[in-house]
mmCIF file as gemmi writes it, N, C-alpha and C atoms, coordinates in Angstrom:
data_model
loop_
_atom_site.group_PDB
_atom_site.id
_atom_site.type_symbol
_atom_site.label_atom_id
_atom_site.label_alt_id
_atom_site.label_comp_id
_atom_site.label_asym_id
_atom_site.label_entity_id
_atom_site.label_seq_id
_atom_site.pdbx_PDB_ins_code
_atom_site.Cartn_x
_atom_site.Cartn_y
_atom_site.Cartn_z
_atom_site.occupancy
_atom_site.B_iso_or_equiv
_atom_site.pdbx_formal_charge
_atom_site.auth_seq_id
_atom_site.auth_asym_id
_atom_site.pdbx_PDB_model_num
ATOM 1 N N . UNK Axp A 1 ? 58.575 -11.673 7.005 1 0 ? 1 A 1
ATOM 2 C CA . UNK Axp A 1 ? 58.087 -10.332 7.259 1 0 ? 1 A 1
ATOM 3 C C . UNK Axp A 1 ? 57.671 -10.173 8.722 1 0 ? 1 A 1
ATOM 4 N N . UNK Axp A 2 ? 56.955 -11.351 9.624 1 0 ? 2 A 1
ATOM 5 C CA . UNK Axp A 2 ? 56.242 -11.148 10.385 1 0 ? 2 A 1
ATOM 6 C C . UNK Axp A 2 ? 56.748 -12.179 10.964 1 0 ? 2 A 1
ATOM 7 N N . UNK Axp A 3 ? 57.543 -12.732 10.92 1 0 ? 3 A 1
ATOM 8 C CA . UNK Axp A 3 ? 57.82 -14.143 11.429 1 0 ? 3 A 1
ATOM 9 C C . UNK Axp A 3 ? 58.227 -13.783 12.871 1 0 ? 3 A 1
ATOM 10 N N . UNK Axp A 4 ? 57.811 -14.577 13.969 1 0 ? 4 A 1
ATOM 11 C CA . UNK Axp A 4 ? 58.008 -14.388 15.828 1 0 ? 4 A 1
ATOM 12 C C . UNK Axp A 4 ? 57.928 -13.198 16.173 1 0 ? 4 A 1
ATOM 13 N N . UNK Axp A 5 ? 56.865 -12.247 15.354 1 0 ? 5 A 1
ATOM 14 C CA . UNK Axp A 5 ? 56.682 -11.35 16.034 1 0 ? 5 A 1
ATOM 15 C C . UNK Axp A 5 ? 54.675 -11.735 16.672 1 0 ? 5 A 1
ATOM 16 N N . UNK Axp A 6 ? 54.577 -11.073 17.919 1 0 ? 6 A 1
ATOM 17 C CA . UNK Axp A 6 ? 53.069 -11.448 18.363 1 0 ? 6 A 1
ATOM 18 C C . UNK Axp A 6 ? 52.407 -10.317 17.719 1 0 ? 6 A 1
ATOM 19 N N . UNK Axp A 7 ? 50.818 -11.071 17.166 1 0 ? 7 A 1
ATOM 20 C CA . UNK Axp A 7 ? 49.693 -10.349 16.984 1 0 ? 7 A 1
ATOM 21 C C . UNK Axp A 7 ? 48.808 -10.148 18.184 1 0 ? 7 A 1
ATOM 22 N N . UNK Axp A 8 ? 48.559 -9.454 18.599 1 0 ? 8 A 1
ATOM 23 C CA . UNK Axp A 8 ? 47.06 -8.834 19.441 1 0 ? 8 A 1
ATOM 24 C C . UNK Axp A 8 ? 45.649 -8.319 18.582 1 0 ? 8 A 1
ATOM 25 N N . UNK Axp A 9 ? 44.834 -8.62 19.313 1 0 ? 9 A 1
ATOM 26 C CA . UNK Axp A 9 ? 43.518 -8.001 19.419 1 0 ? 9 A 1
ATOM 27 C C . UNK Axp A 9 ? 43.523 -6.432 19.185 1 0 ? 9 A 1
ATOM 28 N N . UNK Axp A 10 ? 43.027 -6.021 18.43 1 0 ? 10 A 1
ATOM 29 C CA . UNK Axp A 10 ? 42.934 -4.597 18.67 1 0 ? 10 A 1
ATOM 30 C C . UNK Axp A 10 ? 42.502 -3.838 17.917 1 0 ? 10 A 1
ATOM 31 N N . UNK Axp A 11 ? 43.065 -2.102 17.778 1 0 ? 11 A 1
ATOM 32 C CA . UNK Axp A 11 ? 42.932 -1.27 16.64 1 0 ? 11 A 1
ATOM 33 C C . UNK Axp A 11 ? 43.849 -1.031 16.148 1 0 ? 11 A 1
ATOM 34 N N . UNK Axp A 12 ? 43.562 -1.159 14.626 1 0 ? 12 A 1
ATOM 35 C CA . UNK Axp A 12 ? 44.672 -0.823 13.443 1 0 ? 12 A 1
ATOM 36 C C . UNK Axp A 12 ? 44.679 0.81 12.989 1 0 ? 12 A 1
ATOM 37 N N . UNK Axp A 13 ? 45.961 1.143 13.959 1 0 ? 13 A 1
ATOM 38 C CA . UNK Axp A 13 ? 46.286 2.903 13.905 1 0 ? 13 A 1
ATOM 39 C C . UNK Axp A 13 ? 46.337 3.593 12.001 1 0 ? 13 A 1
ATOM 40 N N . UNK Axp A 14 ? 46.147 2.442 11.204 1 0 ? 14 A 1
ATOM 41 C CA . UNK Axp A 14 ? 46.384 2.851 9.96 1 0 ? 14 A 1
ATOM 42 C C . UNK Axp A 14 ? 44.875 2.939 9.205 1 0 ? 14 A 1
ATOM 43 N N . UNK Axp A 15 ? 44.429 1.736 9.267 1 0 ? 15 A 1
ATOM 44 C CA . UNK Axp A 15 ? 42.809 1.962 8.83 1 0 ? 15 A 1
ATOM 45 C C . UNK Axp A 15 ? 41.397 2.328 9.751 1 0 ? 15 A 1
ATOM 46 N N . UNK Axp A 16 ? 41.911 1.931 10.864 1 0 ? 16 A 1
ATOM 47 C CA . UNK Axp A 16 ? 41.201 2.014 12.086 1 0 ? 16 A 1
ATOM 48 C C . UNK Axp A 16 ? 40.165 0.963 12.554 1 0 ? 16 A 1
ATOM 49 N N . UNK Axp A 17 ? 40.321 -0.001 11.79 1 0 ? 17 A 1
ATOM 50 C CA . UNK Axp A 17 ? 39.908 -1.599 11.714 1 0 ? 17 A 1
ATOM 51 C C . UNK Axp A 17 ? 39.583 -1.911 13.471 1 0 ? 17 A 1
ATOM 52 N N . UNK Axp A 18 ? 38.003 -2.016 13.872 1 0 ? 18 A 1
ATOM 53 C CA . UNK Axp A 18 ? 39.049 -2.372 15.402 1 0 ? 18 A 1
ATOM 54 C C . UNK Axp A 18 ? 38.713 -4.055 15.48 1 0 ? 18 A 1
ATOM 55 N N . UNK Axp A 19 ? 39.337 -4.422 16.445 1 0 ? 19 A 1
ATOM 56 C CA . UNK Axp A 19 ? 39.019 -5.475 17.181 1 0 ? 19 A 1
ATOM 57 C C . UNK Axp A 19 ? 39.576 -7.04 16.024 1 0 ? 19 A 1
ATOM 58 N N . UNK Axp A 20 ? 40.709 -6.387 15.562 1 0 ? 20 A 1
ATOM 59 C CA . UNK Axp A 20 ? 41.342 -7.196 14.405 1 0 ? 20 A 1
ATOM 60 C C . UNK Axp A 20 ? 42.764 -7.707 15.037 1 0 ? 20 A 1
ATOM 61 N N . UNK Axp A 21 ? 43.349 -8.554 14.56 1 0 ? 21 A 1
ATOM 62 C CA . UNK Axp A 21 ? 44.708 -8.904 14.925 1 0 ? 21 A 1
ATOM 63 C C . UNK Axp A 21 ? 45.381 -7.821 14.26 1 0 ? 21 A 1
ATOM 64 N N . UNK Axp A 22 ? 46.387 -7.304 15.183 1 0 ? 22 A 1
ATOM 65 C CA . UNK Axp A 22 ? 47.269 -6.334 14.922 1 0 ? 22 A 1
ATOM 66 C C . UNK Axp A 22 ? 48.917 -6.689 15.921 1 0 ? 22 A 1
ATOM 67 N N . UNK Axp A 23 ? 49.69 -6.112 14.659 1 0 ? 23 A 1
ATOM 68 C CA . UNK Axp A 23 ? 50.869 -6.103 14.922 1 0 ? 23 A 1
ATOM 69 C C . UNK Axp A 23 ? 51.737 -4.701 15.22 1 0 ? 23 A 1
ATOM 70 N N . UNK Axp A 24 ? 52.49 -4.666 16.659 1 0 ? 24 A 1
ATOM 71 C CA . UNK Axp A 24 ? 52.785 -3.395 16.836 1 0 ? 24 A 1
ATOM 72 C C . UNK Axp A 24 ? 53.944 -3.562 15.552 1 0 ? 24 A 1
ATOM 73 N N . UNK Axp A 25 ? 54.423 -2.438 14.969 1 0 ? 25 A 1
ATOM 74 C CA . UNK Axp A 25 ? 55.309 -1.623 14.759 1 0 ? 25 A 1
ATOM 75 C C . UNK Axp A 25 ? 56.309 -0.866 15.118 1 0 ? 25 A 1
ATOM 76 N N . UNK Axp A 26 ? 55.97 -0.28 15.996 1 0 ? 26 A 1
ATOM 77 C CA . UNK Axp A 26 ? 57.065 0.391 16.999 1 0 ? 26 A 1
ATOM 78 C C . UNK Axp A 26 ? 55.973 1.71 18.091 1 0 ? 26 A 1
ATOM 79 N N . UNK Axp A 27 ? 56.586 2.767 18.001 1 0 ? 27 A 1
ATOM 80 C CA . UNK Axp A 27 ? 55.906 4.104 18.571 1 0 ? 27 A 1
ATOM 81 C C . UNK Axp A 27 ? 56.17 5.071 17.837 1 0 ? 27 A 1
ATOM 82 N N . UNK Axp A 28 ? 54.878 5.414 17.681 1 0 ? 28 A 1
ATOM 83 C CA . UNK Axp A 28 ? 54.647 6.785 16.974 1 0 ? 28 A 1
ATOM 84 C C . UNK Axp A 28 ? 55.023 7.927 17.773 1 0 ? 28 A 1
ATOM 85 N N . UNK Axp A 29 ? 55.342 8.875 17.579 1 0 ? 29 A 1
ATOM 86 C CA . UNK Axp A 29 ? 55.65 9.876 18.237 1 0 ? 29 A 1
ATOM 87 C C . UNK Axp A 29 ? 54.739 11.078 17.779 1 0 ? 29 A 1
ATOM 88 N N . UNK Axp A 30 ? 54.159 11.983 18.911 1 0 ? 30 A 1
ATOM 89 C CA . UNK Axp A 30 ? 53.397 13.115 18.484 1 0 ? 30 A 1
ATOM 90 C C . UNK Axp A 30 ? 54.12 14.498 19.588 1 0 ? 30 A 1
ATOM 91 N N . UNK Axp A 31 ? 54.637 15.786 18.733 1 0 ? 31 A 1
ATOM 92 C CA . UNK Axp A 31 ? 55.424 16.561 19.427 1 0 ? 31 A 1
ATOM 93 C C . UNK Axp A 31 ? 54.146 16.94 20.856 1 0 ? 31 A 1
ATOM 94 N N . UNK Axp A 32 ? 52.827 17.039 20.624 1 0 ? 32 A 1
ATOM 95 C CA . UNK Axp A 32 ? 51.808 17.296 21.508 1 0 ? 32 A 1
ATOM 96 C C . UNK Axp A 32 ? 52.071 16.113 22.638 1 0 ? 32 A 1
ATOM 97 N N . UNK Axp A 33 ? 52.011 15.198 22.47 1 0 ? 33 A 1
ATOM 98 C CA . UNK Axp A 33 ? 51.15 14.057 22.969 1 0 ? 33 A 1
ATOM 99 C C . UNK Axp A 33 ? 52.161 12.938 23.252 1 0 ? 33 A 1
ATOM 100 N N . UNK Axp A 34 ? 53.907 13.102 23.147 1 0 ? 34 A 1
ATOM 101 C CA . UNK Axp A 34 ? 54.461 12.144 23.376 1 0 ? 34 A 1
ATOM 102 C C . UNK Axp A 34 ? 54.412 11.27 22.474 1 0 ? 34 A 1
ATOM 103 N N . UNK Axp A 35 ? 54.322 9.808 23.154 1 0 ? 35 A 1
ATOM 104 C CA . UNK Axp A 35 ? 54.645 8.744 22.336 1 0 ? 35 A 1
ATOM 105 C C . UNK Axp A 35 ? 53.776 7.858 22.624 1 0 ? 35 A 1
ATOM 106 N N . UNK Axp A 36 ? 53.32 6.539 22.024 1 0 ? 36 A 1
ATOM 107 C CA . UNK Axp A 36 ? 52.487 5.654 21.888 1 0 ? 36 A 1
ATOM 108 C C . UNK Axp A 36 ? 52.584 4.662 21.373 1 0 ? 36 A 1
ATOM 109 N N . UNK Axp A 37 ? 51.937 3.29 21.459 1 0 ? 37 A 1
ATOM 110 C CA . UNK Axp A 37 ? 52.486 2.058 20.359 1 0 ? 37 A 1
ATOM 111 C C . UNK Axp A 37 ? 51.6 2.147 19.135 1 0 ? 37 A 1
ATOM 112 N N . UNK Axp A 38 ? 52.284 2.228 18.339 1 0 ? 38 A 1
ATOM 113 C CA . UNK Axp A 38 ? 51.844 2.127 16.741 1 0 ? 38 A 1
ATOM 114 C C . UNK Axp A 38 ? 51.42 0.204 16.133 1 0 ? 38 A 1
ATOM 115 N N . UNK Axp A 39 ? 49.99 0.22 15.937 1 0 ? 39 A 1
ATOM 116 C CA . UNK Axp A 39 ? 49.906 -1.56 15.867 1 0 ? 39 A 1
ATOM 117 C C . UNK Axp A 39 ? 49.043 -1.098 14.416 1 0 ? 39 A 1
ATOM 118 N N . UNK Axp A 40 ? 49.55 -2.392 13.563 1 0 ? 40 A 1
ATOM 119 C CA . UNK Axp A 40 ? 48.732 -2.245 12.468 1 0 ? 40 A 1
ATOM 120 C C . UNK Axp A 40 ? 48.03 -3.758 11.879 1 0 ? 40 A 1
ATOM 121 N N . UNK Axp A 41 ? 46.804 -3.885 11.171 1 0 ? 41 A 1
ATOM 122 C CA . UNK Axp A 41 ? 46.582 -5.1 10.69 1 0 ? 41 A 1
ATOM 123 C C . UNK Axp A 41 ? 47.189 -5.44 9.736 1 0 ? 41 A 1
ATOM 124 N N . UNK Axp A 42 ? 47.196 -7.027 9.258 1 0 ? 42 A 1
ATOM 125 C CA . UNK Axp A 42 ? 47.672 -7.473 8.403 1 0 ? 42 A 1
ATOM 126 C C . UNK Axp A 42 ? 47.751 -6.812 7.105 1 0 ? 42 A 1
ATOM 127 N N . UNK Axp A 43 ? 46.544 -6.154 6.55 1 0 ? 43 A 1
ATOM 128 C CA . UNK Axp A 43 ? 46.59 -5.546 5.057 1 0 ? 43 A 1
ATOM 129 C C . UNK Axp A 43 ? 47.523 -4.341 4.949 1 0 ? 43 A 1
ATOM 130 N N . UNK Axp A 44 ? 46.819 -3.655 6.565 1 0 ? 44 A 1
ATOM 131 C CA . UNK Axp A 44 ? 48.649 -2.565 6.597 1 0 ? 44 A 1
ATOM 132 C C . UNK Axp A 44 ? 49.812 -2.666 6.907 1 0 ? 44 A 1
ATOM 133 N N . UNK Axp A 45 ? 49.881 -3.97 6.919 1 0 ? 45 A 1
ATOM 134 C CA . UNK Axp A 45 ? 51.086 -4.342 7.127 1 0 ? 45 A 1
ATOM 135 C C . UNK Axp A 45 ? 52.102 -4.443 6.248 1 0 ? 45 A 1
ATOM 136 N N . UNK Axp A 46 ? 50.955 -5.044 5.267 1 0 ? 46 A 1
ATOM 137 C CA . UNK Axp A 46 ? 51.324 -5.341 4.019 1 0 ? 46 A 1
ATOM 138 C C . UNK Axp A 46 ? 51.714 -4.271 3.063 1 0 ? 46 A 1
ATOM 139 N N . UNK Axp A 47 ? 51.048 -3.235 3.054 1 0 ? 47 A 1
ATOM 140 C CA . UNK Axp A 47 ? 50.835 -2.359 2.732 1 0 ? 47 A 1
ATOM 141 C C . UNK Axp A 47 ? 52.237 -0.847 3.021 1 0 ? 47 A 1
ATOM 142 N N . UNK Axp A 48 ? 52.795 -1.164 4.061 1 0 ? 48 A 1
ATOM 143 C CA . UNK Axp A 48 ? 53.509 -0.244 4.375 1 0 ? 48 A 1
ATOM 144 C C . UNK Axp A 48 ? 54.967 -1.637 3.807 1 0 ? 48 A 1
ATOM 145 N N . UNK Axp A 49 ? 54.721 -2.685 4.116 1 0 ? 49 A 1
ATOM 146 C CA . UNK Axp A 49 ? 55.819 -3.192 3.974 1 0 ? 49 A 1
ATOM 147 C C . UNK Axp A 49 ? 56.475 -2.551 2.439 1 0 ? 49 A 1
ATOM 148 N N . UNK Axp A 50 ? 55.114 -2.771 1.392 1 0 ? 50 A 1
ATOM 149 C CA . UNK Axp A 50 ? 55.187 -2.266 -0.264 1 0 ? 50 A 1
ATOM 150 C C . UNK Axp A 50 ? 55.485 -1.059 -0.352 1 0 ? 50 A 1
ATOM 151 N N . UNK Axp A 51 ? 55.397 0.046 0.818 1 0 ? 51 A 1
ATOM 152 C CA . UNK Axp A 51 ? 55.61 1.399 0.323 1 0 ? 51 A 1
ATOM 153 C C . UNK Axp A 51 ? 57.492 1.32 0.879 1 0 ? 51 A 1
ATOM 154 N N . UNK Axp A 52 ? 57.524 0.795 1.746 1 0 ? 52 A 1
ATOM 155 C CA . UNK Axp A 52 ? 58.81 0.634 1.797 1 0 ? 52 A 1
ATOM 156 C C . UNK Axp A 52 ? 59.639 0.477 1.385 1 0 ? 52 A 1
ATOM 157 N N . UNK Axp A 53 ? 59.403 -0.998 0.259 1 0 ? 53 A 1
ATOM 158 C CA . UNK Axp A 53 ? 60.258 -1.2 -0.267 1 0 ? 53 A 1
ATOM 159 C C . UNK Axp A 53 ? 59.978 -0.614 -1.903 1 0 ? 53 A 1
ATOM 160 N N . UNK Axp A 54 ? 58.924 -0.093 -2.11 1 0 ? 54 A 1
ATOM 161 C CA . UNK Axp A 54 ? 59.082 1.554 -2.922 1 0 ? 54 A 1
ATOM 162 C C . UNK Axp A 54 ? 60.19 2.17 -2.847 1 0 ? 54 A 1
ATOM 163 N N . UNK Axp A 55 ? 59.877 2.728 -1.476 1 0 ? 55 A 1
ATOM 164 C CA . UNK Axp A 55 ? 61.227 3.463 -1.535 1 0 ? 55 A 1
ATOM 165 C C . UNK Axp A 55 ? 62.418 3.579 -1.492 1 0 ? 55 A 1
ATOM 166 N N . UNK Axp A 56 ? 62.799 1.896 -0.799 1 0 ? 56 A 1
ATOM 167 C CA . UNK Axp A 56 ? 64.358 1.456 -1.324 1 0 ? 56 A 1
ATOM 168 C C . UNK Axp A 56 ? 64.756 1.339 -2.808 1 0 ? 56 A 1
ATOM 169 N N . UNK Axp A 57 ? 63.954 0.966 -3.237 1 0 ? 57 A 1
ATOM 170 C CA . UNK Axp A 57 ? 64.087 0.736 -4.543 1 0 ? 57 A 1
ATOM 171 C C . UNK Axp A 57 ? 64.497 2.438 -5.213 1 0 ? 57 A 1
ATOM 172 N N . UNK Axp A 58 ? 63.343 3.076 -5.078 1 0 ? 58 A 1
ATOM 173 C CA . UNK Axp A 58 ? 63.862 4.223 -5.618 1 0 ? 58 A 1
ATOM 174 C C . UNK Axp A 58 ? 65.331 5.073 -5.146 1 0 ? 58 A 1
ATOM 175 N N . UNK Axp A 59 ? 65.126 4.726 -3.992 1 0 ? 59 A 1
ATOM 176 C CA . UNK Axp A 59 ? 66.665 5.156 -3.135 1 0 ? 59 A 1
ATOM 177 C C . UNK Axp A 59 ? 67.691 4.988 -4.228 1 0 ? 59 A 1
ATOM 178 N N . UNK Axp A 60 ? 67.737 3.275 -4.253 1 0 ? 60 A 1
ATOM 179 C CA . UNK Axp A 60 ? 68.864 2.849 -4.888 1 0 ? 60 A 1
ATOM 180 C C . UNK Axp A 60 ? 69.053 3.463 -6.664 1 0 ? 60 A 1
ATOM 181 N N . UNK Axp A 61 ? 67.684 3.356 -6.868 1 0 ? 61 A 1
ATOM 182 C CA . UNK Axp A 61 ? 67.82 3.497 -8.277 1 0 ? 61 A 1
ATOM 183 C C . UNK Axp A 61 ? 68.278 5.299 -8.6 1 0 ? 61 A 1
ATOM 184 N N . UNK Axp A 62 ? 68.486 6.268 -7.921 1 0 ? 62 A 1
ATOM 185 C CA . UNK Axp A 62 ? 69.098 7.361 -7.723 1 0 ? 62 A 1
ATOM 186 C C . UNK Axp A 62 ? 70.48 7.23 -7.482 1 0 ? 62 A 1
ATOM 187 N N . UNK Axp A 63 ? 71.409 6.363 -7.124 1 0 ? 63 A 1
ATOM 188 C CA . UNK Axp A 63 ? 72.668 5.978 -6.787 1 0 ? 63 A 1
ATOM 189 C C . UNK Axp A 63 ? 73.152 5.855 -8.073 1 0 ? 63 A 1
């Protein structure tokens, strides 16, 4: 899931956890405000990984 990617110090854009190891994600985009790096902690990590694959699952299971 996480394998060679780096954790940092920081705030978790999902719970707002600060000063936790966090893993970017990518960049969020806001039509106001541009763009930004999106970093989340481990539990949201986890957490989005499960909604994800929610929704493959359901994807497929509509096919």
């Amino acid at each position: 899931m996480t394998a060679g990617r780096e954790w940092t110090i920081g705030l978790c854009w999902r719970c707002e956890a600060e000063d936790v190891p966090v893993l970017w994600l990518g960049s969020a985009h806001s039509d106001d405000h541009g763009h930004a790096p999106f970093h989340t902690c481990e539990p949201c990590v986890r957490r989005i990984e499960e909604l994800i694959a929610d929704h493959v699952a359901r994807r497929y299971a509509a096919t």
